[in-house]
Amino acid sequence: MSVRRSSVEALLTSQELDREVLVKGWVRTRRGNKYVQFIAVNDGSTINNLQVVADAEKFPEETLKDVTTGSCIAVRGKLVASQGKGQATEVQALEIEVLGKADPETYPLQKKGHSLEFLREIAHLRPRTNTFGAVLRLRHALAFGIHQYFNDRGFFYVHTPIITGSDAEGAGQMFRVTTLPDQNPPLNDAGQVDYSEDFFGKATNLTVSGQLEGELAAMALGQVYTFGPTFRAENSNTARHLAEFWMIEPEMAFYDLQDNMDLAEDFLRYLVRYALEKCPADLQFLNDQYDKELLNRLRFVIDNDFQRLTYTEAVDILKTAKQKFEFPVDWGTDLQSEHERYLVEKHFKKPVILTNYPKDIKAFYMKLDEDGRTVRAMDVLFPGIGEIIGGSQREEDLEKLRGRMQEMHVPEDELWWYLDTRRFGAAPHSGFGLGFERLVLFVTGMTNIRDVIPFPRFPKNAEF
Amino acid sequence: MSVRRSSVEALLTSQELDREVLVKGWVRTRRGNKYVQFIAVNDGSTINNLQVVADAEKFPEETLKDVTTGSCIAVRGKLVASQGKGQATEVQALEIEVLGKADPETYPLQKKGHSLEFLREIAHLRPRTNTFGAVLRLRHALAFGIHQYFNDRGFFYVHTPIITGSDAEGAGQMFRVTTLPDQNPPLNDAGQVDYSEDFFGKATNLTVSGQLEGELAAMALGQVYTFGPTFRAENSNTARHLAEFWMIEPEMAFYDLQDNMDLAEDFLRYLVRYALEKCPADLQFLNDQYDKELLNRLRFVIDNDFQRLTYTEAVDILKTAKQKFEFPVDWGTDLQSEHERYLVEKHFKKPVILTNYPKDIKAFYMKLDEDGRTVRAMDVLFPGIGEIIGGSQREEDLEKLRGRMQEMHVPEDELWWYLDTRRFGAAPHSGFGLGFERLVLFVTGMTNIRDVIPFPRFPKNAEF
């Protein structure tokens, strides 16, 4: 088989017909009759299969007995215009080699239509299904789109640390990282574990956010972003939470809250447009298979400006809403998912950016408004997802920031380096965090966050 | 200041002169005389500073007293052709506002020429120096170049897990990840820590490699790559080791060792060319400041094919070398850094790819050669760096793989999912790992790996 291998995607879209080609991939189905067999081959390059036509005179049934669903084959043949519906080209087989069998008795993906729950149990094989192939190609496209967007706009990608000695941000419970013995660790005089003997000479955890380090970089490089794994040790067994997930956190010197909102909105619309342009076949499949409103919802985000209003205005709307809520709405309390969804899905019927939240329900680093009661926070709320982005203008005034840290019991000595950015050459700046899996959920229309990351981590599960 | 802000990079390369502009950034230096002051402003967009000219009649000294090194300023002014050497444009100041002061008594980056050791202590401020600005911009360019390279070639980016329940690969010592109490954890009947009560219901660690999960994805999507953090808990206090570093691991179905070498060589040359194209000013600075051979070395990689030879051939060369080595060379032992450097820097004087290493010094998953003694491994060796890429064709034969796992005491039951890829639709496949920081070291010419990652993690250090 000395021809050079082509991808299924390349062959399906090729204009050069009647030439000899070589394709390798996995058999999705084989069907036919005693005269001819049709083998659907997929190599991951596209959701579409290449039809290989095997003439029974050349390929009697016994030569094809191992060409079963899931097996891996190499096919040399002639690329021709397809007679059948649904594809422009197909391959008339000249030679078929089975590279790897898949015993029909034991291969778990034998039949179609497995439940998503079942596929979660075999996450090592589920990328071979149409659904997860589509999700993973979209996940790739969105990740690349993110890098492309920032690179084109002069942002620099910074790798903030995963292992951190600080647990000051308070964004959530943390995982401890250690090399101390798991029993009888060294103790100090006070009878506590002596972390000075641990690998890093102090207690360390997995990061919950790269923001604070991102701010350090923004105060030198101007516009930066992170894109890395973050962790939460909350015991949340829901369809919306993961213990390990990826976050994108841009941070920009000289941006105020308005600039920050403009960027977040432009960024999200760019990414949705990018997915529609790069992965039309995958999106069409997910739309048809899971959620007939998916493509409409995506186009809606592109076509409509996001509604911007303050938290205070949102509370007024919610208080006079005809809808009954499970949780009462009062100025000063955090909004619940039901409130956010009412605003987005019922009241405005478009994405919403809420701003200027009460300071007591937001993080210490957010810039105080003039009234001293609210901060320059912004949450972007999406239909079906709720909060997809959370951000703020940062407090750049050293004394105000220290005041907020004292009020919220954030230890200054742990964050001396963070305070230094306000001591030396402080600049107004802003940033936000986008949960990558929330974005992939929205764009794919999947409903469980465990289905949009290859190998999900959640309580009692770290398989594969 | 109602004009729209421009970046320093944009103003330095602008052809539109004699217009009003607004620039914001940090003061690198201020100098001058009683008639005129020259303020060098940098905003991170480029290593070059914008010269702001402040006429003393308009800006008497007392109005500029806070315009000191490290302070952050906003300048409205007129963009004009520069009279001075070294820049095409400069700004005649109309208005200068100090956004954030930097007290000359306490700002640590007051004077130029700090040692790299000192700057490591203030890693939160070092991105503001020319050196680290250049390194971080190059780091960004290389990261983006990596995504661009793979995206253009139909590879999919997969996020492999950071927290892993398996410690089977044996690539190095691991960090434990846990939420159990650090004293008196629950014990099982055997008196050992009962990890079934830990967050994930089992003992978990930080990953040393995403390869095995990458292989799962490649057996579905065809061509994939990872780009994420990896960890080693070795107590290595050297200029070449980090406890937390980033790795790129492409994995390709249907690639043999030859294809793998071709990809690795093309990839590295692409990245070096990309850095030269995108960051000429940063590279020129590093060349002039630290290493006069840097640019020559980079061009050399682009201009010369890599030398390919087997481990066995390399041992023959080393055994007959005139040079005295500290460690003896014998077929079957791993090559030391001195041997690799001799081959690259003295013997061939170009990058080298060594292949077909003895199986006993390589990992269990590498494909056995026909002789049963060597495996289809490949190491790419670079001048000054040594091994920059390690990879192999993978053993796709289930029984041979199980045999190797038994020989090397790799537990089968922990890797049942990995073995499934050889049970169902196995395909020949290959891949490699590139240590990102090793690449950044090579391209920047820096000599300590702690200087090419923003916040290095190493024994007794997890600051910032």
JSON list of C-alpha atoms in Angstrom, two decimals, chain B residues 25-151:
[
{"chain": "B", "resi": 25, "resn": "GLY", "atom": "CA", "xyz": [2.47, 52.49, 30.40]},
{"chain": "B", "resi": 26, "resn": "TRP", "atom": "CA", "xyz": [5.26, 52.27, 32.89]},
{"chain": "B", "resi": 27, "resn": "VAL", "atom": "CA", "xyz": [8.22, 54.60, 33.06]},
{"chain": "B", "resi": 28, "resn": "ARG", "atom": "CA", "xyz": [11.50, 52.86, 32.38]},
{"chain": "B", "resi": 29, "resn": "THR", "atom": "CA", "xyz": [13.75, 55.92, 32.66]},
{"chain": "B", "resi": 30, "resn": "ARG", "atom": "CA", "xyz": [13.52, 59.69, 32.77]},
{"chain": "B", "resi": 31, "resn": "ARG", "atom": "CA", "xyz": [16.47, 61.86, 31.82]},
{"chain": "B", "resi": 32, "resn": "GLY", "atom": "CA", "xyz": [17.09, 65.26, 30.31]},
{"chain": "B", "resi": 33, "resn": "ASN", "atom": "CA", "xyz": [18.12, 68.77, 31.18]},
{"chain": "B", "resi": 34, "resn": "LYS", "atom": "CA", "xyz": [16.49, 71.98, 32.30]},
{"chain": "B", "resi": 35, "resn": "TYR", "atom": "CA", "xyz": [14.94, 72.54, 28.87]},
{"chain": "B", "resi": 36, "resn": "VAL", "atom": "CA", "xyz": [13.52, 69.15, 28.06]},
{"chain": "B", "resi": 37, "resn": "GLN", "atom": "CA", "xyz": [12.86, 65.79, 29.67]},
{"chain": "B", "resi": 38, "resn": "PHE", "atom": "CA", "xyz": [12.84, 62.41, 27.89]},
{"chain": "B", "resi": 39, "resn": "ILE", "atom": "CA", "xyz": [10.59, 59.77, 29.39]},
{"chain": "B", "resi": 40, "resn": "ALA", "atom": "CA", "xyz": [10.93, 56.17, 28.17]},
{"chain": "B", "resi": 41, "resn": "VAL", "atom": "CA", "xyz": [7.53, 54.46, 28.41]},
{"chain": "B", "resi": 42, "resn": "ASN", "atom": "CA", "xyz": [6.88, 50.75, 28.05]},
{"chain": "B", "resi": 43, "resn": "ASP", "atom": "CA", "xyz": [3.50, 49.01, 28.13]},
{"chain": "B", "resi": 44, "resn": "GLY", "atom": "CA", "xyz": [4.60, 45.43, 27.57]},
{"chain": "B", "resi": 45, "resn": "SER", "atom": "CA", "xyz": [3.48, 45.27, 23.94]},
{"chain": "B", "resi": 46, "resn": "THR", "atom": "CA", "xyz": [7.11, 45.33, 22.79]},
{"chain": "B", "resi": 47, "resn": "ILE", "atom": "CA", "xyz": [10.57, 45.42, 24.25]},
{"chain": "B", "resi": 48, "resn": "ASN", "atom": "CA", "xyz": [11.07, 48.86, 22.72]},
{"chain": "B", "resi": 49, "resn": "ASN", "atom": "CA", "xyz": [10.22, 51.98, 24.69]},
{"chain": "B", "resi": 50, "resn": "LEU", "atom": "CA", "xyz": [8.33, 54.96, 23.39]},
{"chain": "B", "resi": 51, "resn": "GLN", "atom": "CA", "xyz": [10.15, 58.23, 23.96]},
{"chain": "B", "resi": 52, "resn": "VAL", "atom": "CA", "xyz": [7.94, 60.93, 25.42]},
{"chain": "B", "resi": 53, "resn": "VAL", "atom": "CA", "xyz": [9.38, 64.42, 25.11]},
{"chain": "B", "resi": 54, "resn": "ALA", "atom": "CA", "xyz": [8.27, 66.85, 27.82]},
{"chain": "B", "resi": 55, "resn": "ASP", "atom": "CA", "xyz": [9.17, 70.48, 27.30]},
{"chain": "B", "resi": 56, "resn": "ALA", "atom": "CA", "xyz": [10.24, 72.15, 30.56]},
{"chain": "B", "resi": 57, "resn": "GLU", "atom": "CA", "xyz": [8.17, 75.25, 29.85]},
{"chain": "B", "resi": 58, "resn": "LYS", "atom": "CA", "xyz": [5.02, 73.16, 29.81]},
{"chain": "B", "resi": 59, "resn": "PHE", "atom": "CA", "xyz": [6.21, 70.57, 32.35]},
{"chain": "B", "resi": 60, "resn": "PRO", "atom": "CA", "xyz": [8.37, 72.15, 35.06]},
{"chain": "B", "resi": 61, "resn": "GLU", "atom": "CA", "xyz": [10.27, 69.67, 37.18]},
{"chain": "B", "resi": 62, "resn": "GLU", "atom": "CA", "xyz": [7.80, 69.73, 40.07]},
{"chain": "B", "resi": 63, "resn": "THR", "atom": "CA", "xyz": [4.98, 68.49, 37.80]},
{"chain": "B", "resi": 64, "resn": "LEU", "atom": "CA", "xyz": [7.17, 65.51, 36.86]},
{"chain": "B", "resi": 65, "resn": "LYS", "atom": "CA", "xyz": [8.42, 64.64, 40.32]},
{"chain": "B", "resi": 66, "resn": "ASP", "atom": "CA", "xyz": [6.36, 61.42, 40.47]},
{"chain": "B", "resi": 67, "resn": "VAL", "atom": "CA", "xyz": [7.34, 60.40, 36.94]},
{"chain": "B", "resi": 68, "resn": "THR", "atom": "CA", "xyz": [9.99, 58.03, 38.22]},
{"chain": "B", "resi": 69, "resn": "THR", "atom": "CA", "xyz": [11.19, 54.61, 37.15]},
{"chain": "B", "resi": 70, "resn": "GLY", "atom": "CA", "xyz": [8.40, 52.12, 37.63]},
{"chain": "B", "resi": 71, "resn": "SER", "atom": "CA", "xyz": [5.58, 54.62, 37.90]},
{"chain": "B", "resi": 72, "resn": "CYS", "atom": "CA", "xyz": [2.55, 54.24, 35.67]},
{"chain": "B", "resi": 73, "resn": "ILE", "atom": "CA", "xyz": [1.57, 57.21, 33.52]},
{"chain": "B", "resi": 74, "resn": "ALA", "atom": "CA", "xyz": [-0.90, 58.27, 30.87]},
{"chain": "B", "resi": 75, "resn": "VAL", "atom": "CA", "xyz": [0.39, 60.64, 28.21]},
{"chain": "B", "resi": 76, "resn": "ARG", "atom": "CA", "xyz": [-1.63, 62.60, 25.70]},
{"chain": "B", "resi": 77, "resn": "GLY", "atom": "CA", "xyz": [0.52, 64.10, 23.01]},
{"chain": "B", "resi": 78, "resn": "LYS", "atom": "CA", "xyz": [1.44, 64.44, 19.40]},
{"chain": "B", "resi": 79, "resn": "LEU", "atom": "CA", "xyz": [3.04, 61.56, 17.54]},
{"chain": "B", "resi": 80, "resn": "VAL", "atom": "CA", "xyz": [5.95, 62.90, 15.50]},
{"chain": "B", "resi": 81, "resn": "ALA", "atom": "CA", "xyz": [8.99, 61.63, 13.67]},
{"chain": "B", "resi": 82, "resn": "SER", "atom": "CA", "xyz": [11.81, 61.22, 16.16]},
{"chain": "B", "resi": 83, "resn": "GLN", "atom": "CA", "xyz": [14.89, 63.41, 15.93]},
{"chain": "B", "resi": 84, "resn": "GLY", "atom": "CA", "xyz": [16.87, 60.99, 18.06]},
{"chain": "B", "resi": 85, "resn": "LYS", "atom": "CA", "xyz": [18.53, 57.75, 17.08]},
{"chain": "B", "resi": 86, "resn": "GLY", "atom": "CA", "xyz": [17.06, 54.33, 17.72]},
{"chain": "B", "resi": 87, "resn": "GLN", "atom": "CA", "xyz": [13.38, 55.05, 17.12]},
{"chain": "B", "resi": 88, "resn": "ALA", "atom": "CA", "xyz": [11.28, 56.25, 14.21]},
{"chain": "B", "resi": 89, "resn": "THR", "atom": "CA", "xyz": [8.64, 58.04, 16.24]},
{"chain": "B", "resi": 90, "resn": "GLU", "atom": "CA", "xyz": [8.23, 59.82, 19.55]},
{"chain": "B", "resi": 91, "resn": "VAL", "atom": "CA", "xyz": [5.49, 61.68, 21.39]},
{"chain": "B", "resi": 92, "resn": "GLN", "atom": "CA", "xyz": [5.55, 65.38, 22.25]},
{"chain": "B", "resi": 93, "resn": "ALA", "atom": "CA", "xyz": [3.66, 65.51, 25.52]},
{"chain": "B", "resi": 94, "resn": "LEU", "atom": "CA", "xyz": [0.60, 67.73, 25.88]},
{"chain": "B", "resi": 95, "resn": "GLU", "atom": "CA", "xyz": [-0.67, 66.21, 29.13]},
{"chain": "B", "resi": 96, "resn": "ILE", "atom": "CA", "xyz": [0.89, 63.74, 31.58]},
{"chain": "B", "resi": 97, "resn": "GLU", "atom": "CA", "xyz": [-1.04, 62.03, 34.35]},
{"chain": "B", "resi": 98, "resn": "VAL", "atom": "CA", "xyz": [0.55, 59.79, 36.97]},
{"chain": "B", "resi": 99, "resn": "LEU", "atom": "CA", "xyz": [-1.73, 56.78, 37.46]},
{"chain": "B", "resi": 100, "resn": "GLY", "atom": "CA", "xyz": [0.43, 55.00, 40.01]},
{"chain": "B", "resi": 101, "resn": "LYS", "atom": "CA", "xyz": [3.61, 56.11, 41.74]},
{"chain": "B", "resi": 102, "resn": "ALA", "atom": "CA", "xyz": [6.71, 54.00, 42.41]},
{"chain": "B", "resi": 103, "resn": "ASP", "atom": "CA", "xyz": [8.64, 55.35, 45.35]},
{"chain": "B", "resi": 104, "resn": "PRO", "atom": "CA", "xyz": [12.31, 55.48, 44.29]},
{"chain": "B", "resi": 105, "resn": "GLU", "atom": "CA", "xyz": [13.32, 54.63, 47.86]},
{"chain": "B", "resi": 106, "resn": "THR", "atom": "CA", "xyz": [11.50, 51.31, 47.92]},
{"chain": "B", "resi": 107, "resn": "TYR", "atom": "CA", "xyz": [10.83, 50.20, 44.31]},
{"chain": "B", "resi": 108, "resn": "PRO", "atom": "CA", "xyz": [13.12, 47.18, 43.87]},
{"chain": "B", "resi": 109, "resn": "LEU", "atom": "CA", "xyz": [13.72, 47.61, 40.13]},
{"chain": "B", "resi": 110, "resn": "GLN", "atom": "CA", "xyz": [15.18, 51.06, 40.54]},
{"chain": "B", "resi": 111, "resn": "LYS", "atom": "CA", "xyz": [18.49, 50.46, 38.90]},
{"chain": "B", "resi": 112, "resn": "LYS", "atom": "CA", "xyz": [19.38, 48.45, 35.88]},
{"chain": "B", "resi": 113, "resn": "GLY", "atom": "CA", "xyz": [21.44, 45.32, 35.76]},
{"chain": "B", "resi": 114, "resn": "HIS", "atom": "CA", "xyz": [19.94, 43.16, 38.48]},
{"chain": "B", "resi": 115, "resn": "SER", "atom": "CA", "xyz": [21.21, 39.61, 38.65]},
{"chain": "B", "resi": 116, "resn": "LEU", "atom": "CA", "xyz": [18.91, 36.84, 37.49]},
{"chain": "B", "resi": 117, "resn": "GLU", "atom": "CA", "xyz": [19.22, 35.35, 40.98]},
{"chain": "B", "resi": 118, "resn": "PHE", "atom": "CA", "xyz": [17.90, 38.55, 42.56]},
{"chain": "B", "resi": 119, "resn": "LEU", "atom": "CA", "xyz": [15.08, 38.77, 40.05]},
{"chain": "B", "resi": 120, "resn": "ARG", "atom": "CA", "xyz": [14.02, 35.22, 40.92]},
{"chain": "B", "resi": 121, "resn": "GLU", "atom": "CA", "xyz": [13.31, 36.47, 44.44]},
{"chain": "B", "resi": 122, "resn": "ILE", "atom": "CA", "xyz": [10.93, 39.08, 43.07]},
{"chain": "B", "resi": 123, "resn": "ALA", "atom": "CA", "xyz": [9.27, 36.99, 40.38]},
{"chain": "B", "resi": 124, "resn": "HIS", "atom": "CA", "xyz": [6.12, 39.10, 40.83]},
{"chain": "B", "resi": 125, "resn": "LEU", "atom": "CA", "xyz": [7.96, 42.15, 39.47]},
{"chain": "B", "resi": 126, "resn": "ARG", "atom": "CA", "xyz": [10.52, 40.66, 37.10]},
{"chain": "B", "resi": 127, "resn": "PRO", "atom": "CA", "xyz": [8.14, 40.60, 34.10]},
{"chain": "B", "resi": 128, "resn": "ARG", "atom": "CA", "xyz": [8.66, 44.39, 34.13]},
{"chain": "B", "resi": 129, "resn": "THR", "atom": "CA", "xyz": [12.30, 43.99, 33.12]},
{"chain": "B", "resi": 130, "resn": "ASN", "atom": "CA", "xyz": [13.48, 43.84, 29.51]},
{"chain": "B", "resi": 131, "resn": "THR", "atom": "CA", "xyz": [14.80, 40.33, 29.99]},
{"chain": "B", "resi": 132, "resn": "PHE", "atom": "CA", "xyz": [11.65, 38.80, 31.38]},
{"chain": "B", "resi": 133, "resn": "GLY", "atom": "CA", "xyz": [9.41, 40.79, 29.10]},
{"chain": "B", "resi": 134, "resn": "ALA", "atom": "CA", "xyz": [11.33, 39.28, 26.18]},
{"chain": "B", "resi": 135, "resn": "VAL", "atom": "CA", "xyz": [11.22, 35.77, 27.65]},
{"chain": "B", "resi": 136, "resn": "LEU", "atom": "CA", "xyz": [7.49, 35.95, 28.35]},
{"chain": "B", "resi": 137, "resn": "ARG", "atom": "CA", "xyz": [6.65, 37.31, 24.92]},
{"chain": "B", "resi": 138, "resn": "LEU", "atom": "CA", "xyz": [8.70, 34.50, 23.37]},
{"chain": "B", "resi": 139, "resn": "ARG", "atom": "CA", "xyz": [7.00, 31.99, 25.64]},
{"chain": "B", "resi": 140, "resn": "HIS", "atom": "CA", "xyz": [3.66, 33.25, 24.38]},
{"chain": "B", "resi": 141, "resn": "ALA", "atom": "CA", "xyz": [4.75, 33.15, 20.75]},
{"chain": "B", "resi": 142, "resn": "LEU", "atom": "CA", "xyz": [6.01, 29.58, 21.09]},
{"chain": "B", "resi": 143, "resn": "ALA", "atom": "CA", "xyz": [2.81, 28.46, 22.83]},
{"chain": "B", "resi": 144, "resn": "PHE", "atom": "CA", "xyz": [0.70, 30.02, 20.13]},
{"chain": "B", "resi": 145, "resn": "GLY", "atom": "CA", "xyz": [2.95, 28.61, 17.42]},
{"chain": "B", "resi": 146, "resn": "ILE", "atom": "CA", "xyz": [2.42, 25.14, 18.86]},
{"chain": "B", "resi": 147, "resn": "HIS", "atom": "CA", "xyz": [-1.36, 25.46, 18.71]},
{"chain": "B", "resi": 148, "resn": "GLN", "atom": "CA", "xyz": [-1.15, 26.97, 15.23]},
{"chain": "B", "resi": 149, "resn": "TYR", "atom": "CA", "xyz": [1.08, 24.18, 13.94]},
{"chain": "B", "resi": 150, "resn": "PHE", "atom": "CA", "xyz": [-1.20, 21.42, 15.11]},
{"chain": "B", "resi": 151, "resn": "ASN", "atom": "CA", "xyz": [-4.44, 23.16, 14.22]}
]
